Coordinates of C-alpha atoms in Angstrom, one line a residue:
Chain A
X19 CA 0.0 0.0 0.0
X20 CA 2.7 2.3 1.1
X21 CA 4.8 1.6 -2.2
X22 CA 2.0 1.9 -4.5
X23 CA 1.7 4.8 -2.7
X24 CA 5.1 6.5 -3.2
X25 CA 5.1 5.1 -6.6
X26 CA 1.7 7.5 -7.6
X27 CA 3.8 10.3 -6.0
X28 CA 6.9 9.8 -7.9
X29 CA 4.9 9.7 -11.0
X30 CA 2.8 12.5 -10.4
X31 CA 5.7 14.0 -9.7
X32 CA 7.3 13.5 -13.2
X33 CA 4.3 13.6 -15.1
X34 CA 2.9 16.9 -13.7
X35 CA 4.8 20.8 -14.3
X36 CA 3.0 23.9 -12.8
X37 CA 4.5 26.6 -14.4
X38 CA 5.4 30.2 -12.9
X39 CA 2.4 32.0 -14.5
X40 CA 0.3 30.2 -12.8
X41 CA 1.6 30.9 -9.3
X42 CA 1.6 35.2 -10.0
X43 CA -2.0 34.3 -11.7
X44 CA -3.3 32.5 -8.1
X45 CA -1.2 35.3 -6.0
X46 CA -3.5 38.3 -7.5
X47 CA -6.5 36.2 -7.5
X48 CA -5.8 36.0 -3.9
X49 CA -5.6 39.6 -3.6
X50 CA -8.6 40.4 -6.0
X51 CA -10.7 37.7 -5.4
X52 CA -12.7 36.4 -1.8
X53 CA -11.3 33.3 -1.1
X54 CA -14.8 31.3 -1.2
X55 CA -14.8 32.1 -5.1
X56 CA -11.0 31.2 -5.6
X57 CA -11.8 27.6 -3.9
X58 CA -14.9 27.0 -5.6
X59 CA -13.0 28.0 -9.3
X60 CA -10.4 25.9 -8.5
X61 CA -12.2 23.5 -7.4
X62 CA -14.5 23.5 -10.2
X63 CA -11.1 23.8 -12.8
X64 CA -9.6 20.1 -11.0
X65 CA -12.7 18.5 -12.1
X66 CA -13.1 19.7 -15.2
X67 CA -9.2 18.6 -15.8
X68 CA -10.3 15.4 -14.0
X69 CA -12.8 14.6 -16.6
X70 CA -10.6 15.3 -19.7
X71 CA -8.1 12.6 -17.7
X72 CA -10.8 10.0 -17.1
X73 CA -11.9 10.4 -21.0
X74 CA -8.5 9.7 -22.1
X75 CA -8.0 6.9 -19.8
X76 CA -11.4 5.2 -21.2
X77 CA -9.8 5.6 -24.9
X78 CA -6.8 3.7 -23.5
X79 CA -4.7 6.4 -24.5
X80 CA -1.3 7.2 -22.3
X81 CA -0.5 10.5 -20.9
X82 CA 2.6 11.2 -20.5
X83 CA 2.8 14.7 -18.8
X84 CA 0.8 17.5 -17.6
X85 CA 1.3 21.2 -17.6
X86 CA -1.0 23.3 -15.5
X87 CA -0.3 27.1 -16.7
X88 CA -2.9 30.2 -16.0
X89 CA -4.3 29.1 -19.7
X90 CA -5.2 25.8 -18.2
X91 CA -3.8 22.2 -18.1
X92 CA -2.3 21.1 -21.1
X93 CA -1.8 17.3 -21.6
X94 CA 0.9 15.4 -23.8
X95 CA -0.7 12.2 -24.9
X96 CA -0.6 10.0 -27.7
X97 CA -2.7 10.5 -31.4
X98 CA -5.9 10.3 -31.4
X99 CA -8.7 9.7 -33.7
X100 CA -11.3 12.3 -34.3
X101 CA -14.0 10.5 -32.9
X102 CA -11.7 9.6 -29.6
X103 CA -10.2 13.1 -29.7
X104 CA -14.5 14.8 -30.0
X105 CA -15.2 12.7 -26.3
X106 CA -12.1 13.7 -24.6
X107 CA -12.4 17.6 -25.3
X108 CA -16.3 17.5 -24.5
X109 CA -15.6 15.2 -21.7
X110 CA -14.0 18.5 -19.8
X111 CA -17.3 20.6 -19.6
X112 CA -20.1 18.1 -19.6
X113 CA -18.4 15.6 -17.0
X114 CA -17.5 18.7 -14.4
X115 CA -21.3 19.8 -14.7
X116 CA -21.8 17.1 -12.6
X117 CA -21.1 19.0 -9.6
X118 CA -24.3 21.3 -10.8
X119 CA -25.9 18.1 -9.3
X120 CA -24.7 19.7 -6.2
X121 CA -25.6 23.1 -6.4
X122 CA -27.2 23.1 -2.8
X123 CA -23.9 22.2 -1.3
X124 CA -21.9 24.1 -3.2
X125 CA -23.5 26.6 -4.9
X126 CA -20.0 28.5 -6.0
X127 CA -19.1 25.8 -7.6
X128 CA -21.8 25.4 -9.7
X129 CA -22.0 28.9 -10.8
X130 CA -18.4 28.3 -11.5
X131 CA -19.1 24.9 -13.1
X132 CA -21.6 27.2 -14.6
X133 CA -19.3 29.8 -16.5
X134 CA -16.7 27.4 -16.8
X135 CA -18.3 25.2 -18.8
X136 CA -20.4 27.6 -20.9
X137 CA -16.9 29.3 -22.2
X138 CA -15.3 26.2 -23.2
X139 CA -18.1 24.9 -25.0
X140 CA -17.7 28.1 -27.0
X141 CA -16.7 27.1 -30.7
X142 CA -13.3 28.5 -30.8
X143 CA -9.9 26.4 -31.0
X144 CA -7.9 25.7 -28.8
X145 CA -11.1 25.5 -26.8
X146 CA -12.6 22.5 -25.8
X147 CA -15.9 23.5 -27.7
X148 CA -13.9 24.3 -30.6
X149 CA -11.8 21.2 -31.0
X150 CA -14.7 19.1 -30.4
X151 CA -16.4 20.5 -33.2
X152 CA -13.5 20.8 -35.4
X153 CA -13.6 16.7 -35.1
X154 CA -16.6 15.9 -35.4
X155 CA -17.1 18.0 -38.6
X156 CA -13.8 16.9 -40.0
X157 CA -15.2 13.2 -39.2
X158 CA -18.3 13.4 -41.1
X159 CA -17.3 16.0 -44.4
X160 CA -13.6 15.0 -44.7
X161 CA -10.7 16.8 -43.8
X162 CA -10.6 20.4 -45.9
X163 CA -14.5 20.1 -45.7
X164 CA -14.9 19.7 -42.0
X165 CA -11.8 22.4 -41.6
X166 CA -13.8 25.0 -43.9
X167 CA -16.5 24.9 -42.6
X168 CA -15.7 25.1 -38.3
X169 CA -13.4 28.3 -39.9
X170 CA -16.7 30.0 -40.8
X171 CA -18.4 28.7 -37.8
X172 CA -15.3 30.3 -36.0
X173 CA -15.2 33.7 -37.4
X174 CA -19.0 33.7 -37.0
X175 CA -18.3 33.0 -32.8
X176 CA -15.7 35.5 -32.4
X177 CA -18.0 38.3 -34.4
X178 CA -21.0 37.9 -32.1
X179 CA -18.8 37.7 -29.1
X180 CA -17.2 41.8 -30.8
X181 CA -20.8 42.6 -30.8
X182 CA -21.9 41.3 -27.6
X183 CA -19.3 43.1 -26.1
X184 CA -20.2 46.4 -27.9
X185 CA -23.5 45.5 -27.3
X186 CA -22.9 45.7 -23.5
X187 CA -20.4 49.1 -23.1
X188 CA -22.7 51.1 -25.4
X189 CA -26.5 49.7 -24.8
X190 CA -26.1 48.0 -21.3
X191 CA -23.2 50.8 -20.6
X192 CA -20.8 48.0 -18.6
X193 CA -17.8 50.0 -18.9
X194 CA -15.0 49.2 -21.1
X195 CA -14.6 45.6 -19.1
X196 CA -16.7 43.6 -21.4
X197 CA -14.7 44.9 -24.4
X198 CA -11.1 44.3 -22.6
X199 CA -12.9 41.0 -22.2
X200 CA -13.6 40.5 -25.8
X201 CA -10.5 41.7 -26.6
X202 CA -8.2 39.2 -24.3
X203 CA -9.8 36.8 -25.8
X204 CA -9.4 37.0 -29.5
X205 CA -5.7 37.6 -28.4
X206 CA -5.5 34.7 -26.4
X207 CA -7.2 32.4 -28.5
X208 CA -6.5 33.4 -32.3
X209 CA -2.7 34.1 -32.0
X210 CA -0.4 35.1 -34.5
X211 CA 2.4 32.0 -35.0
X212 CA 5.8 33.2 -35.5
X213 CA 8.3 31.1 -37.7
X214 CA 10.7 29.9 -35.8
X215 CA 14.2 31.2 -35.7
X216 CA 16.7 29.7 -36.9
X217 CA 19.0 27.6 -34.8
X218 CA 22.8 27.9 -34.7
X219 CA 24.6 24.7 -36.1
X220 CA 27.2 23.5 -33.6
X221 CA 29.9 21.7 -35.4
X222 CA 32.4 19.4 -33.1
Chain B
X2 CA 47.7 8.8 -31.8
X3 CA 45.0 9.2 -29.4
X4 CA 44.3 12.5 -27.7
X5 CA 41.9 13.0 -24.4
X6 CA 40.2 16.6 -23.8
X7 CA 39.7 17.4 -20.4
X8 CA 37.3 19.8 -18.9
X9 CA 37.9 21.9 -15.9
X10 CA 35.6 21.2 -12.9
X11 CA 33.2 24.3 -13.9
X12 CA 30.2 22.4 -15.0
X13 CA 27.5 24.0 -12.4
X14 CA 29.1 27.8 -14.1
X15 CA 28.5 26.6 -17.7
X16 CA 25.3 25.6 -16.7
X17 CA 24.4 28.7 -15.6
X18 CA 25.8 30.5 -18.4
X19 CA 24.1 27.8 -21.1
X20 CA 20.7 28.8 -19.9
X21 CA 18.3 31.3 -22.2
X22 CA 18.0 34.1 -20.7
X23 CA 14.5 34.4 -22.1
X24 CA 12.8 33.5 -18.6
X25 CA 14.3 36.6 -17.0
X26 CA 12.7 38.9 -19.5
X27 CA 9.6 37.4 -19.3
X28 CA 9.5 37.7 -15.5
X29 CA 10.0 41.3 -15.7
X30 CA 7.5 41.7 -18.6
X31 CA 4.9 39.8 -16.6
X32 CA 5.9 41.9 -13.6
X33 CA 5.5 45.3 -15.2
X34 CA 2.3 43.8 -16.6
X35 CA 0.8 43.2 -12.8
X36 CA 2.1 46.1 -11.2
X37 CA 0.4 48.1 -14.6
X38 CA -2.5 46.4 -14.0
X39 CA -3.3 46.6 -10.2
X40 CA -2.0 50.4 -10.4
X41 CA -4.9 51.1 -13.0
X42 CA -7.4 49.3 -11.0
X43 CA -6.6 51.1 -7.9
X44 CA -6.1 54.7 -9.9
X45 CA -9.1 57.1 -8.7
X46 CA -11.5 57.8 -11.8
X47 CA -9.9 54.4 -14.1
X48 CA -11.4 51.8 -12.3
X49 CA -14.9 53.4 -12.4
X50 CA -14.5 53.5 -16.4
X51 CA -13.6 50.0 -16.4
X52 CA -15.7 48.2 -14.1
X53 CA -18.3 50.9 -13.1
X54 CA -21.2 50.1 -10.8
X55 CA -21.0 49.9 -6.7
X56 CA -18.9 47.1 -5.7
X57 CA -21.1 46.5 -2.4
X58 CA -24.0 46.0 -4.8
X59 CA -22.0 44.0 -6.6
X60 CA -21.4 41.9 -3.6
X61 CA -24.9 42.1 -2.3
X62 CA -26.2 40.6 -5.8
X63 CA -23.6 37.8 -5.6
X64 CA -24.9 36.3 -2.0
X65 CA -28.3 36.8 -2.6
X66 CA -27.5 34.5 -5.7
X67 CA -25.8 32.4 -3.4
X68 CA -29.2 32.5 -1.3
X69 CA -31.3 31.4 -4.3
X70 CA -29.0 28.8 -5.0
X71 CA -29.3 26.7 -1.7
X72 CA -33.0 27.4 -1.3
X73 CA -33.3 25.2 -4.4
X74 CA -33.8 27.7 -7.4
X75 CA -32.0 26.5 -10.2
X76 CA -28.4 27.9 -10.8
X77 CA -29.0 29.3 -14.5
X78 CA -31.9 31.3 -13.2
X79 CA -29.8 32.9 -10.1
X80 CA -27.4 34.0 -12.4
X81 CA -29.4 35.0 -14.9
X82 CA -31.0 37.1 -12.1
X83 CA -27.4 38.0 -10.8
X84 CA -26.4 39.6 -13.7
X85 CA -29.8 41.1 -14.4
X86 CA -28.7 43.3 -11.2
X87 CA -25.6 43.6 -12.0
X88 CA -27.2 45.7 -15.5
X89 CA -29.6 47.2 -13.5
X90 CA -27.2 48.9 -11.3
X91 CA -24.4 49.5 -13.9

């Protein structure tokens, strides 16, 4: 018991990386935030991770490491296919809404739950709403259909979210906040790549 | 004729010396992000154009969700009154 014990920590251990961002991100949510709300979204953040864990496991697929960042948890695994890879990404937000089951108990959590959920089923890649999608379309009209297709469906998304969010700091008059929101996010979520620079040859 | 190179007993120096120094600079970007950031928020007159609206009520709105919640109303429609409020008073 004791070794199989150690044995989960060591791997845990090796498997997981928390990386710095995330620690500055939890210290000004301290500051910011009433602890009640930081427990409930963290809370509500482990299980959604949990599920997309569990999901993989069922598809017998092997994770090899884990890094938890302020974007999220981002996990190395093996290929998938697009059916497979569909489950795991809606796994996230449908398995953690669970804990709405609970709302009595823990009614932060399921407003977290709540929010948390609702903004990753949003259909956007990386997101898990978004990559779900992307898969399943890409599974029934072929690959450059499927891809065509969830791009329009994409640029559709992030053109209501510019207009919800002028919507609400000129009808609803909710400051510039909603906007910073919408603004953060299209950042975040639709960034540029840059090519990659060119490494130095080291000759021996 | 067979040659050995040897290295002098420096290893933990090169170490140091091998490493990007890209993590520094991101530290103090991400820095001068946060301290950017909270100074705004706490700036008289900025944080009312950002996130206008009383705070308190803010607050108030948020446990009387909480209220609704354990009483057994249904958690979309205590935030959907939530932020209802949370219009209202903006």
């Amino acid at each position: 018991m004791r070794s199989s014990a150690l044995k989960l920590l060591r791997t845990v251990r090796e498997q997981v990386s928390v990386s710095a961002d995330f620690y500055i991100g939890m210290a000004i949510a301290l500051l910011l935030l009433p602890l009640p709300w930081l427990c409930a979204w963290l809370l509500s953040s482990a299980v959604h991770e949990l599920c997309h864990y569990l999901a993989l496991c069922c598809c017998g697929c092997r994770v090899s490491a884990i890094h938890i960042s302020l974007k999220g948890a981002f996990m190395e695994t093996d290929r998938l296919s697009l059916g497979n890879e569909a489950f795991c990404a809606y796994a996230g937000p449908v398995g953690a809404a669970v804990l709405l089951l609970f709302a009595k108990q823990l009614p932060r959590t399921a407003v977290c739950v709540l929010m948390q959920s609702a903004y990753n089923l949003i259909p956007v890649f990386p997101l898990d709403g978004g990559r779900g999608l992307g898969c399943l379309l890409k599974r029934q009209f072929g690959e450059e259909t499927g891809k065509r297709i969830f791009s329009i469906i994409e640029a559709f998304t992030l053109l209501l979210i510019f207009l919800l969010a002028a919507y609400s700091v000129i009808k609803l008059g909710l400051g510039l906040l909603p906007a910073a929101i919408a603004v953060i996010f299209v950042v975040r979520h639709k960034k540029i790549n840059i090519p990659c620079k060119k490494k130095r040859l080291g000759l021996q | 004729m067979a040659y050995q190179m040897q290295y002098g007993n420096d290893e933990m120096l090169r170490t140091f010396q091998a490493q990007k120094k890209r993590p520094k600079k991101k530290a103090v970007l991400v820095f001068l992000i946060i301290v950017i950031v909270l100074g705004l928020l706490f700036a008289p007159g900025v944080r009312e154009q950002l996130i206008p609206g009383d705070a308190e009520v803010t607050k108030q709105a948020a446990d009387d969700m909480i209220l609704r919640i354990r009483s057994g109303e249904r958690v979309v429609d205590a935030f959907a009154q939530f932020c209802l409020e949370i219009i209202e008073n903006s």
